[in-house]
PDB file of C-alpha atoms and ligand atoms in Angstrom:
ATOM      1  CA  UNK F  91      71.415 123.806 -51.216  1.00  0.00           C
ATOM      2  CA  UNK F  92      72.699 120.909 -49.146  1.00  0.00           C
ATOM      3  CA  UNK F  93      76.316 122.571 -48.787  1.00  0.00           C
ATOM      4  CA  UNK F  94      74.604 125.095 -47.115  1.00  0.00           C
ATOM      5  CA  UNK F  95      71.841 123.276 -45.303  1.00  0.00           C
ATOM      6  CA  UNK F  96      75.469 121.547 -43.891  1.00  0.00           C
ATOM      7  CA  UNK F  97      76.851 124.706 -42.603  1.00  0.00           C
ATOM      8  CA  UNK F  98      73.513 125.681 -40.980  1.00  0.00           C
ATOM      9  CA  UNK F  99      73.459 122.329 -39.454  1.00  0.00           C
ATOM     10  CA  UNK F 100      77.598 122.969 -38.311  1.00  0.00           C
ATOM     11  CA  UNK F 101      76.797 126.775 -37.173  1.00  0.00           C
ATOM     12  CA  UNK F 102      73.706 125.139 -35.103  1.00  0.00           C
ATOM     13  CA  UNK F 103      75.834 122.273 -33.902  1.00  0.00           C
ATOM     14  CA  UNK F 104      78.384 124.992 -32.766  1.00  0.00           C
ATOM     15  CA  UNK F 105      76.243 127.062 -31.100  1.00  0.00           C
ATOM     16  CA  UNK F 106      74.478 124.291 -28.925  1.00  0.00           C
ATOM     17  CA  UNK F 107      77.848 122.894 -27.873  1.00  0.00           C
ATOM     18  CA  UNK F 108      78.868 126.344 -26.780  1.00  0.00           C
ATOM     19  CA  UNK F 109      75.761 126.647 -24.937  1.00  0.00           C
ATOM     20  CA  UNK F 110      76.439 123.392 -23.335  1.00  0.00           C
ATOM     21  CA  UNK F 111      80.064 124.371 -22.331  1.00  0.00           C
ATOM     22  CA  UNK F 112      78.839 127.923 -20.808  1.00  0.00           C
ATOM     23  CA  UNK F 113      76.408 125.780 -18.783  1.00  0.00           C
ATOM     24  CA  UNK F 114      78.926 123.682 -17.726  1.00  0.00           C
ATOM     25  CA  UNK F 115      80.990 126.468 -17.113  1.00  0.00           C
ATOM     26  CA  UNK F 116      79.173 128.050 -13.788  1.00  0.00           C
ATOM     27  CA  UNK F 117      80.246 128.776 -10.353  1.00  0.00           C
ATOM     28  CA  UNK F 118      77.874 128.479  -7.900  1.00  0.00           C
ATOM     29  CA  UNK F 119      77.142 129.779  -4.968  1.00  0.00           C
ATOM     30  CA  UNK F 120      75.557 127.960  -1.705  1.00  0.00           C
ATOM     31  CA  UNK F 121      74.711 130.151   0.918  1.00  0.00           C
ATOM     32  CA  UNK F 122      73.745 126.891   4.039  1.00  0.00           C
ATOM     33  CA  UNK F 123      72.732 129.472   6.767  1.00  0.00           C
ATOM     34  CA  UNK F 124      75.057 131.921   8.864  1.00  0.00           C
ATOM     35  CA  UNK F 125      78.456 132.363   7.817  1.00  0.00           C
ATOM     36  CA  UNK F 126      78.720 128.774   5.874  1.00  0.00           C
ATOM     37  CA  UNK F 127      78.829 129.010   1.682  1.00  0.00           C
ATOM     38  CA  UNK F 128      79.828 126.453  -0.208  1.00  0.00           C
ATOM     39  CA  UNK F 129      81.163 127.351  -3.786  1.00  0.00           C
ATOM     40  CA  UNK F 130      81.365 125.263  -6.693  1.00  0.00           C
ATOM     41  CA  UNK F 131      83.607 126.174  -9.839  1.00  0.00           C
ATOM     42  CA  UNK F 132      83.073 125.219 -13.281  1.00  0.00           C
ATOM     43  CA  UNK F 133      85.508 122.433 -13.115  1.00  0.00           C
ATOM     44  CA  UNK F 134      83.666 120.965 -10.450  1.00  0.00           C
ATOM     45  CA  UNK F 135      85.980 121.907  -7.359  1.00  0.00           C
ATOM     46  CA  UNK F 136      84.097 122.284  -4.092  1.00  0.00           C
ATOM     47  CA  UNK F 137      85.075 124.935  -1.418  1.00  0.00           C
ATOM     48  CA  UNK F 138      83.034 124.954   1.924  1.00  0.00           C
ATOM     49  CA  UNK F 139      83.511 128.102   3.971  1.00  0.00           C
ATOM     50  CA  UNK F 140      82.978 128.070   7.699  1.00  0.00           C
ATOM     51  CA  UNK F 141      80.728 125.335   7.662  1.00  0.00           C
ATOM     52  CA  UNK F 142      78.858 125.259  10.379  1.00  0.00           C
ATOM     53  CA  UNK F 143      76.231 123.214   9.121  1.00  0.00           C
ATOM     54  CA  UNK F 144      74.020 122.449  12.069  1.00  0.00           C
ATOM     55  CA  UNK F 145      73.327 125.827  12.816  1.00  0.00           C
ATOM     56  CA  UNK F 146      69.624 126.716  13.449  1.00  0.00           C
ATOM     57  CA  UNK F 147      69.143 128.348   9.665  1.00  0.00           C
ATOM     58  CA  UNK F 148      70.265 125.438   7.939  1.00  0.00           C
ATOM     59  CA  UNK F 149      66.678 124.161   6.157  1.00  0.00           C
ATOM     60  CA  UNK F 150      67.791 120.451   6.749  1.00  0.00           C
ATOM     61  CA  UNK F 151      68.451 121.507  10.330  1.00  0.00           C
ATOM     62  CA  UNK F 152      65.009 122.873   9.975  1.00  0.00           C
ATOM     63  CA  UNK F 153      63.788 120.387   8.291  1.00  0.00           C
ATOM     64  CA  UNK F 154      65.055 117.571  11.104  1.00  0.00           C
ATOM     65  CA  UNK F 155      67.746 115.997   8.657  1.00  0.00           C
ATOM     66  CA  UNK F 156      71.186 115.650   9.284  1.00  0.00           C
ATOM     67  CA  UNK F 157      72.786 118.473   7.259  1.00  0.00           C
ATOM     68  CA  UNK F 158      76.001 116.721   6.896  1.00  0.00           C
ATOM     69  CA  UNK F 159      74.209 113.820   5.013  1.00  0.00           C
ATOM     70  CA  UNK F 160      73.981 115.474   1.659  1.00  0.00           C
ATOM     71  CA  UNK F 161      77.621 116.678   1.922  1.00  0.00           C
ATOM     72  CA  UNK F 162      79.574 113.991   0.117  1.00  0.00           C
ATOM     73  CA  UNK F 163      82.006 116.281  -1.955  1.00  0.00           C
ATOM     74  CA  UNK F 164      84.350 119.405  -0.630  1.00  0.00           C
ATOM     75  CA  UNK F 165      87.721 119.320  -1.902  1.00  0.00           C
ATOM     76  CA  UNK F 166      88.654 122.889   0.350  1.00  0.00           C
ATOM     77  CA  UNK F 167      87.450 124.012   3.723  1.00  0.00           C
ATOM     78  CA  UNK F 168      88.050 127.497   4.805  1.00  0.00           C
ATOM     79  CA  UNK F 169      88.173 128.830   7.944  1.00  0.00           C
ATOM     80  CA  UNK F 170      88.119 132.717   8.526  1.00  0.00           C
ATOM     81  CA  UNK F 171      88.513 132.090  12.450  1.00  0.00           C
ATOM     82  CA  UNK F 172      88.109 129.557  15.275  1.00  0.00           C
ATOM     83  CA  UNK F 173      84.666 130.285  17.034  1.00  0.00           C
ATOM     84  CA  UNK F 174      82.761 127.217  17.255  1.00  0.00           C
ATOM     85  CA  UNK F 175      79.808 129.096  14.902  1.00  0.00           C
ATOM     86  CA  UNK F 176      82.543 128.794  12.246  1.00  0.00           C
ATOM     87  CA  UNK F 177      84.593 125.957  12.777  1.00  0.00           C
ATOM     88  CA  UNK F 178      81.413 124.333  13.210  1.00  0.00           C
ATOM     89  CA  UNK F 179      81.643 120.773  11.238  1.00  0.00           C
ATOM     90  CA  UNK F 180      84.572 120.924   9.624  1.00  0.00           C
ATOM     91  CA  UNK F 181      86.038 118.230  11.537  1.00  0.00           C
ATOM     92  CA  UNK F 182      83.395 115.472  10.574  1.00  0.00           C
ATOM     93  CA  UNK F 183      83.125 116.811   7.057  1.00  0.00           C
ATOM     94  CA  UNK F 184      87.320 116.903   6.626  1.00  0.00           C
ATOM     95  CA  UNK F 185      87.078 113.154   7.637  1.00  0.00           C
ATOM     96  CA  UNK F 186      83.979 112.176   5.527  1.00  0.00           C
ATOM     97  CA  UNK F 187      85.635 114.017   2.464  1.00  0.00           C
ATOM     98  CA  UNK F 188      89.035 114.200   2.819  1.00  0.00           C
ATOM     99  CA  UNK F 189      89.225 117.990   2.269  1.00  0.00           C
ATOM    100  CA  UNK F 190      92.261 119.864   2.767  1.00  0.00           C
ATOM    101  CA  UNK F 191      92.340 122.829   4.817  1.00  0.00           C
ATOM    102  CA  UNK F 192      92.615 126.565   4.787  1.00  0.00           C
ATOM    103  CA  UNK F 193      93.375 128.663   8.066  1.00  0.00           C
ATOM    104  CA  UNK F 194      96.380 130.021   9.631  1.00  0.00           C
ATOM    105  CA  UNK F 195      98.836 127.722  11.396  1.00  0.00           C
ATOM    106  CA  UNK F 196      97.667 128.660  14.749  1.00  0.00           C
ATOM    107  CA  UNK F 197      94.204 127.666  14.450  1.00  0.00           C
ATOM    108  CA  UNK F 198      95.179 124.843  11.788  1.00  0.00           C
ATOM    109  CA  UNK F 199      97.477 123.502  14.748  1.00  0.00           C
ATOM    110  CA  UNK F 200      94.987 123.598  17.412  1.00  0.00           C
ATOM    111  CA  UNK F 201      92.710 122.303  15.624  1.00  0.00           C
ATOM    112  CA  UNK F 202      94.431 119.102  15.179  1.00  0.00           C
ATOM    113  CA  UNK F 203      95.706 119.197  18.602  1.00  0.00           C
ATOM    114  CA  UNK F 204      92.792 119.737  20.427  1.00  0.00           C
ATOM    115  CA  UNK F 205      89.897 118.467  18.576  1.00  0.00           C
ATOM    116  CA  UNK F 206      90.869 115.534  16.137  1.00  0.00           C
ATOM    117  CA  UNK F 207      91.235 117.500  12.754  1.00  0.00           C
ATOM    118  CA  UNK F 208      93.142 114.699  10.271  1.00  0.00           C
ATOM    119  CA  UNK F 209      96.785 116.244  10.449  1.00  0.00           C
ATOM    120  CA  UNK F 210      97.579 115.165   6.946  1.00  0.00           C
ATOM    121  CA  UNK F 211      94.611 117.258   5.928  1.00  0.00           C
ATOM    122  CA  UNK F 212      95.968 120.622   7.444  1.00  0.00           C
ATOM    123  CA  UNK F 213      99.505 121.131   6.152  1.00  0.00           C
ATOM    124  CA  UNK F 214      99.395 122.131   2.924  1.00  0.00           C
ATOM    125  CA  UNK F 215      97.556 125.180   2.465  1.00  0.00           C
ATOM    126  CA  UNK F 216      97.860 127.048   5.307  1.00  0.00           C
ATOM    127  CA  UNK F 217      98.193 130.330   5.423  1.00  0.00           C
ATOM    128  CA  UNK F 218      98.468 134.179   6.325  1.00  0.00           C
ATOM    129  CA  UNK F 219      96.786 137.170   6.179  1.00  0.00           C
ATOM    130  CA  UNK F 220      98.448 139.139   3.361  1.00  0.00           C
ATOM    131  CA  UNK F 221      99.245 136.050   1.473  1.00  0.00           C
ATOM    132  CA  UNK F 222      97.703 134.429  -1.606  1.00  0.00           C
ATOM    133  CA  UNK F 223      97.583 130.718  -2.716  1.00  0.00           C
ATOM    134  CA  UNK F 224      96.389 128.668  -6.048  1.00  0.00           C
ATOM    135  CA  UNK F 225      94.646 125.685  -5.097  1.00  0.00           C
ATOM    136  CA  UNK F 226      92.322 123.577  -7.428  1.00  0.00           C
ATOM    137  CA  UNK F 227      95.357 123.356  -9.997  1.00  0.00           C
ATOM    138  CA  UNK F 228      95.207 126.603 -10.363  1.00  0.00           C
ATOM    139  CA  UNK F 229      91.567 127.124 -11.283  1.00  0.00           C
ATOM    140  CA  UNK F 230      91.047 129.059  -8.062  1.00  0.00           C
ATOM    141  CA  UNK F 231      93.502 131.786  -5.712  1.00  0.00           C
ATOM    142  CA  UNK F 232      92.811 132.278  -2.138  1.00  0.00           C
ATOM    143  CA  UNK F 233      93.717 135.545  -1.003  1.00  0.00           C
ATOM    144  CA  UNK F 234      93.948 135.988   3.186  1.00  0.00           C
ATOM    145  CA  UNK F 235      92.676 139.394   4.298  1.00  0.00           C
ATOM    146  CA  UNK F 236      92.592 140.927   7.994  1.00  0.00           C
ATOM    147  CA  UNK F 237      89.885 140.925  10.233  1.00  0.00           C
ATOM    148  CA  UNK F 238      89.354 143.013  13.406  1.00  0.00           C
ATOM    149  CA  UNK F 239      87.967 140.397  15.787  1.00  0.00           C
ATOM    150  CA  UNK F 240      89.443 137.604  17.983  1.00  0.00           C
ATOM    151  CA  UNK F 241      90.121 134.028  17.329  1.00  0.00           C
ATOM    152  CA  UNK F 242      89.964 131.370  19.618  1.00  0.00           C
ATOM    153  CA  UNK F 243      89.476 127.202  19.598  1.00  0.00           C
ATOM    154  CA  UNK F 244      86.942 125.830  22.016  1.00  0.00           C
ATOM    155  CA  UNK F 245      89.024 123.375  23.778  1.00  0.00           C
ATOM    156  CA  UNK F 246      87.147 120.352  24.951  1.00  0.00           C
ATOM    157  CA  UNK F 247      90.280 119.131  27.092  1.00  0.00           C
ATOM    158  CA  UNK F 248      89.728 122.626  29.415  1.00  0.00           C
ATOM    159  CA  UNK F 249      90.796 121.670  32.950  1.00  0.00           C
ATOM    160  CA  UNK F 250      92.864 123.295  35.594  1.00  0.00           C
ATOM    161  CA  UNK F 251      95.598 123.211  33.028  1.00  0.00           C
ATOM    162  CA  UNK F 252      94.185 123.354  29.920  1.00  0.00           C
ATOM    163  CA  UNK F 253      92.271 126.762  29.038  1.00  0.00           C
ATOM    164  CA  UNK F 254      89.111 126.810  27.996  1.00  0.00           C
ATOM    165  CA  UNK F 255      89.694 128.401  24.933  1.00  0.00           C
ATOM    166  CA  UNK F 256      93.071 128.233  23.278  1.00  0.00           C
ATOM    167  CA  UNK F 257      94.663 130.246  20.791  1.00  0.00           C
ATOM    168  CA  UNK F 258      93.339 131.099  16.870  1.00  0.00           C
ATOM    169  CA  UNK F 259      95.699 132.893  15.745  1.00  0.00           C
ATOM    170  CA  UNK F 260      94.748 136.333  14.071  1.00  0.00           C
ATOM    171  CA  UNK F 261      91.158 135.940  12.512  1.00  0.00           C
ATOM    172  CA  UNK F 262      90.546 136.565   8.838  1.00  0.00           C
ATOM    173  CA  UNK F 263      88.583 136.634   5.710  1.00  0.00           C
ATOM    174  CA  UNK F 264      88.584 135.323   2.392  1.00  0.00           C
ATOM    175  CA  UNK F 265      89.345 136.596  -1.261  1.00  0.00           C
ATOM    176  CA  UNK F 266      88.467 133.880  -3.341  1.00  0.00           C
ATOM    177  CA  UNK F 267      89.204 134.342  -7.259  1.00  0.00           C
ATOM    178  CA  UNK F 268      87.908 132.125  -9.668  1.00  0.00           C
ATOM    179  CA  UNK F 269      89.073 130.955 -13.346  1.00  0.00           C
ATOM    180  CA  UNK F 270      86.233 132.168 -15.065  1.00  0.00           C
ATOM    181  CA  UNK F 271      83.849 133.049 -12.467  1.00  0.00           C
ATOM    182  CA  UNK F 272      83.237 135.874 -10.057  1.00  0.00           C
ATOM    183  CA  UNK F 273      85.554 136.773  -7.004  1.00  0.00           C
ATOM    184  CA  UNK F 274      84.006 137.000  -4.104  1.00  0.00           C
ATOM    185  CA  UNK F 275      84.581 138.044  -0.451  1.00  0.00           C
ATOM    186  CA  UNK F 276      84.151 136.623   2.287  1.00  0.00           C
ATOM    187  CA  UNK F 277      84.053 138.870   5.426  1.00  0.00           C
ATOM    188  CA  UNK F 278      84.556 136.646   8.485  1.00  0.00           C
ATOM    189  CA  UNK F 279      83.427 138.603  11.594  1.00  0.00           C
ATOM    190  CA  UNK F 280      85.416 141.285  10.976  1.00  0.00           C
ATOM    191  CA  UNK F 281      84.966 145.015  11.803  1.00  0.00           C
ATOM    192  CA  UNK F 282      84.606 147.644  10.013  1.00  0.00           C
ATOM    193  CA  UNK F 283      88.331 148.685   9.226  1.00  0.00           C
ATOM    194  CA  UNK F 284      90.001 151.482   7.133  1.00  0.00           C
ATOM    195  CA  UNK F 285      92.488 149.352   4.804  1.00  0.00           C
ATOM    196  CA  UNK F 286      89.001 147.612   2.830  1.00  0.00           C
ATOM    197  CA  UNK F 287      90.054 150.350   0.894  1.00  0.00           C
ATOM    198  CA  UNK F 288      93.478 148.414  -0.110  1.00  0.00           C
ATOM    199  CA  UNK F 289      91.195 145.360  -0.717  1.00  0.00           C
ATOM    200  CA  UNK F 290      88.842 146.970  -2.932  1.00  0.00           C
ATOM    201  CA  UNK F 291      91.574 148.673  -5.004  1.00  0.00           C
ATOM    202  CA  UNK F 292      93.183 145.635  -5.016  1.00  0.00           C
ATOM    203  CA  UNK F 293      90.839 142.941  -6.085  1.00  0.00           C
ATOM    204  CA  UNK F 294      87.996 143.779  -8.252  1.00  0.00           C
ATOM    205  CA  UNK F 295      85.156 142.198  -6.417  1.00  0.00           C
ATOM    206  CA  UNK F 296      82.357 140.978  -8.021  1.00  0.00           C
ATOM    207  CA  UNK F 297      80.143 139.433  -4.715  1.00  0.00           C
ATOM    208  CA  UNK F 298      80.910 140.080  -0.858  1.00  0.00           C
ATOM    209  CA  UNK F 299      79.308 138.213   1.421  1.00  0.00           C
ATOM    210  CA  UNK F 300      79.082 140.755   4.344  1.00  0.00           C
ATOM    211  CA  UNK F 301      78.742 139.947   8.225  1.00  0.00           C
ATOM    212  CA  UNK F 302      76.090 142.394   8.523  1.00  0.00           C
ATOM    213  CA  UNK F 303      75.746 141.765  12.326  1.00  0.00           C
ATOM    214  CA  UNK F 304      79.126 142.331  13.658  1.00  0.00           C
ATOM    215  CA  UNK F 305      79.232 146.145  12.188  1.00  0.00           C
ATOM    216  CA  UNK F 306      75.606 147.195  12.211  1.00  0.00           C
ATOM    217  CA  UNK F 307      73.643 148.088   8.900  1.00  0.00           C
ATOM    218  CA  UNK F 308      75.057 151.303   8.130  1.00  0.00           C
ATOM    219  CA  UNK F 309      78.676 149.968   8.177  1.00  0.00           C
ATOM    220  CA  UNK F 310      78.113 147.420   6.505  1.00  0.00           C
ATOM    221  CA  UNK F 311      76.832 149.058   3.729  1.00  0.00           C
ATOM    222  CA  UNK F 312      79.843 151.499   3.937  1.00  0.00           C
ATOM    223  CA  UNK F 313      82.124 148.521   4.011  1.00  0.00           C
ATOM    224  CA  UNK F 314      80.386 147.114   0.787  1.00  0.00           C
ATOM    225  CA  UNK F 315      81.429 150.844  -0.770  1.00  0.00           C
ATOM    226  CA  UNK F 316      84.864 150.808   0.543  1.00  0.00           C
ATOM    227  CA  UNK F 317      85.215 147.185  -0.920  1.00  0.00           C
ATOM    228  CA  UNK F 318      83.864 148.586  -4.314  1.00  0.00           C
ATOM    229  CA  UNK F 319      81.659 145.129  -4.562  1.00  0.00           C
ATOM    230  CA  UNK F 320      79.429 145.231  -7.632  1.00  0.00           C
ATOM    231  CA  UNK F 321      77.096 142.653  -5.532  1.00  0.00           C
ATOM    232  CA  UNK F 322      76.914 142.478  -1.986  1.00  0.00           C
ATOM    233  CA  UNK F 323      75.050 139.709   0.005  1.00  0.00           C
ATOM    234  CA  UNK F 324      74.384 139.888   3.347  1.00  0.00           C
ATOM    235  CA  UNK F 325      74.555 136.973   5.935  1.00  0.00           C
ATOM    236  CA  UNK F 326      75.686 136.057   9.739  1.00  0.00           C
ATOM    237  CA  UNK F 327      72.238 137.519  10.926  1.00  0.00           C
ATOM    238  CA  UNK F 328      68.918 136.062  11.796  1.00  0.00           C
ATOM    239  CA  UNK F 329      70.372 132.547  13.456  1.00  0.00           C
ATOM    240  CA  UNK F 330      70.192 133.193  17.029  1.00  0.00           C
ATOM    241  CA  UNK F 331      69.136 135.997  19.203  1.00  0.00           C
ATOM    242  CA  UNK F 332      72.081 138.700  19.471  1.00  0.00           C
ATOM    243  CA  UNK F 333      72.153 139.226  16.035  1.00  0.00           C
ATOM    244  CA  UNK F 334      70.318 141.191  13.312  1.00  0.00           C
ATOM    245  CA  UNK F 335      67.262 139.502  12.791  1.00  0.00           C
ATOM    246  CA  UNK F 336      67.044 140.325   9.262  1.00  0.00           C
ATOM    247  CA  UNK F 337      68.710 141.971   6.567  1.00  0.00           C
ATOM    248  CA  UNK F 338      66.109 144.737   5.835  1.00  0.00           C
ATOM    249  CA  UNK F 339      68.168 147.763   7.552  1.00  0.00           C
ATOM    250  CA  UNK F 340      70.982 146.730   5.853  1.00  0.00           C
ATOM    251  CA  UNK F 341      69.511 146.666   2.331  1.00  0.00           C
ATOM    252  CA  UNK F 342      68.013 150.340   2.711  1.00  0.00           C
ATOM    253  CA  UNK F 343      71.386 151.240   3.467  1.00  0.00           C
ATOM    254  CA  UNK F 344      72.899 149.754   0.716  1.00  0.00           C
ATOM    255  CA  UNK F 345      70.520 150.946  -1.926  1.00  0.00           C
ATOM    256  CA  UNK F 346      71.264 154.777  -0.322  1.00  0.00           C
ATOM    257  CA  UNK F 347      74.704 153.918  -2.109  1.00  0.00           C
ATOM    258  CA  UNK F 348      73.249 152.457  -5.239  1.00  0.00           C
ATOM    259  CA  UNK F 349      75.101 149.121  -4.518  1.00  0.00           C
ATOM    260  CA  UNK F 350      74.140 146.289  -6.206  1.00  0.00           C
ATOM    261  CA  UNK F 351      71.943 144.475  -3.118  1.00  0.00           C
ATOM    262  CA  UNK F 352      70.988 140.735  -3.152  1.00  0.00           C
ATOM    263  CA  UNK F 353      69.756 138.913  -0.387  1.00  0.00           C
ATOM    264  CA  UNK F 354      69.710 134.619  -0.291  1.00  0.00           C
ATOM    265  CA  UNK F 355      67.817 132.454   1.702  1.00  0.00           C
ATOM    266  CA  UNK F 356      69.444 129.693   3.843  1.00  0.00           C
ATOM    267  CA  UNK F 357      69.665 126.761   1.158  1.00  0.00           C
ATOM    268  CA  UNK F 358      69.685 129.007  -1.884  1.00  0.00           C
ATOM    269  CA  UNK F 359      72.055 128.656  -4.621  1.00  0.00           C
ATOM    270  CA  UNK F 360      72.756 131.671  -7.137  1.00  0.00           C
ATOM    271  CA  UNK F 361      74.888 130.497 -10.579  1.00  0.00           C
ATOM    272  CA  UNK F 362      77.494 133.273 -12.113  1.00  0.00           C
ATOM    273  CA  UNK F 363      78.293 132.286 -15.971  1.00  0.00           C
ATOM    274  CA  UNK F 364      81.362 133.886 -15.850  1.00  0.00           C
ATOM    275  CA  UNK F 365      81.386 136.607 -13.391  1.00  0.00           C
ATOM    276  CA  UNK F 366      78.050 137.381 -14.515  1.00  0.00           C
ATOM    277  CA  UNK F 367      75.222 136.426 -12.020  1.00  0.00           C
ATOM    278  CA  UNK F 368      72.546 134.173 -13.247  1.00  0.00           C
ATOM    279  CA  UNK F 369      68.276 135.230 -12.257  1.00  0.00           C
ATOM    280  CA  UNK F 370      68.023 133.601  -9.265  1.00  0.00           C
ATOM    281  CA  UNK F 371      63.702 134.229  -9.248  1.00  0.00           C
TER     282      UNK F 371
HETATM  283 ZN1  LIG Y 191      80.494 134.528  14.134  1.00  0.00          ZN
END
């Protein structure tokens, strides 16, 4: 009787600690308004993607709190391309948090050149379109897809000889694979383009975050299929006037092509256990 009262008490002690460790174990996902997600594995590593935090979205923008003052942790930022609605504050949070960057060596350069980016911050990963890095010792690899749009740095030193805007380099997006969590995709501003095909076959892609503005709903949703996503979420709309104000379009598209469809507010945070996605409601 107490032998096996002792195993039911191991078997239960097992179980709980294994529930513990799979709670431990999440990713999640940040969505902070716009293009800007911030992503945080199960080991704790924190990856900020264009952040652009002061953008108009933002709910501590909203709210009238400084957005950056919460941010005390990013070990990664990631920049798809050098408009200022992407850079955004990755120069102030790079020097709050020491993070290390990820961009091409064109926009990586300028950035450091022309607006203050800490150079020992943006050496080691930089990167190419086509090529794939592990960062977070390992627990994470960065794949560099194209993007059909342009890429430029807002230089603050424009004068007679200085442009106004100097050179990006070729802008981008993001496959970002995690060690048990999702892989998700990160669009940039990027059109739609024929060789998503080559991504989607490539990578299986659990969640793409979709720049539903720069190709329109319908797409969109067609780049979601070409992609093969199991999950797509939409963002880059509703911040300022120009772009779509809101995601409905796209997600009557998307269902059209039974796609798995799920829409986050600015400040929301979904958790994957595994590459499975948590209830977020
Ligand atoms: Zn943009």
């Amino acid at each position: 009787m107490n032998r096996r009262f002792n195993l039911l008490a191991v078997v239960a002690a097992v179980v709980v600690a294994g529930s513990f460790a799979e709670a431990a174990a999440q990713t999640k996902l940040t969505w902070l308004g716009h293009a800007a997600f911030s992503i945080t594995t199960p080991k704790g590593k924190v990856l900020l993607i264009d952040p652009w935090l002061h953008n108009p979205a933002n709910p501590d923008v909203k709210a009238g709190k400084d957005p950056l003052a919460s941010i005390s942790k990013v070990d990664y930022i990631l920049l798809t391309h050098g408009h200022r609605d992407h850079v955004g504050d990755a120069v102030e949070i790079a020097k709050k948090t020491g993070a290390a960057l990820i961009a091409n060596p064109e926009l990586a350069g300028n950035l450091v050149k022309l607006v203050d980016f800490p150079a020992k911050q943006a050496g080691d990963y930089i990167m190419q379109a086509g090529a794939e890095i592990q960062i977070a010792d390992g627990e994470v690899t960065v794949a560099m897809t194209e993007a059909v749009h342009s890429s430029s740095v807002f230089n603050p030193k424009a004068g007679p000889n200085e442009p106004e805007r100097a050179y990006g380099g070729s802008p981008a997006g993001f496959i970002i694979m995690i060690k048990n969590g999702p892989t998700i995709y990160h669009s940039g501003d990027t059109a739609y383009f024929k060789d998503m095909e080559v991504i989607g076959e490539t990578y299986s892609i659990d969640v793409a975050l979709i720049n539903i503005s720069q190709m329109g709903a319908k797409m969109s949703a067609r780049a979601a299929q070409t992609l093969r996503a199991k999950t797509v979420i939409p963002m880059h709309f509703a911040t300022f006037e120009g772009l779509l104000p809101n995601a409905d379009s796209f997600a009557a598209e998307v269902k059209k092509l039974r796609i798995g469809f799920q829409e986050m507010k600015p400040g929301e945070t979904i958790s994957f256990v595994g590459k499975q996605m948590m209830r977020t409601r």
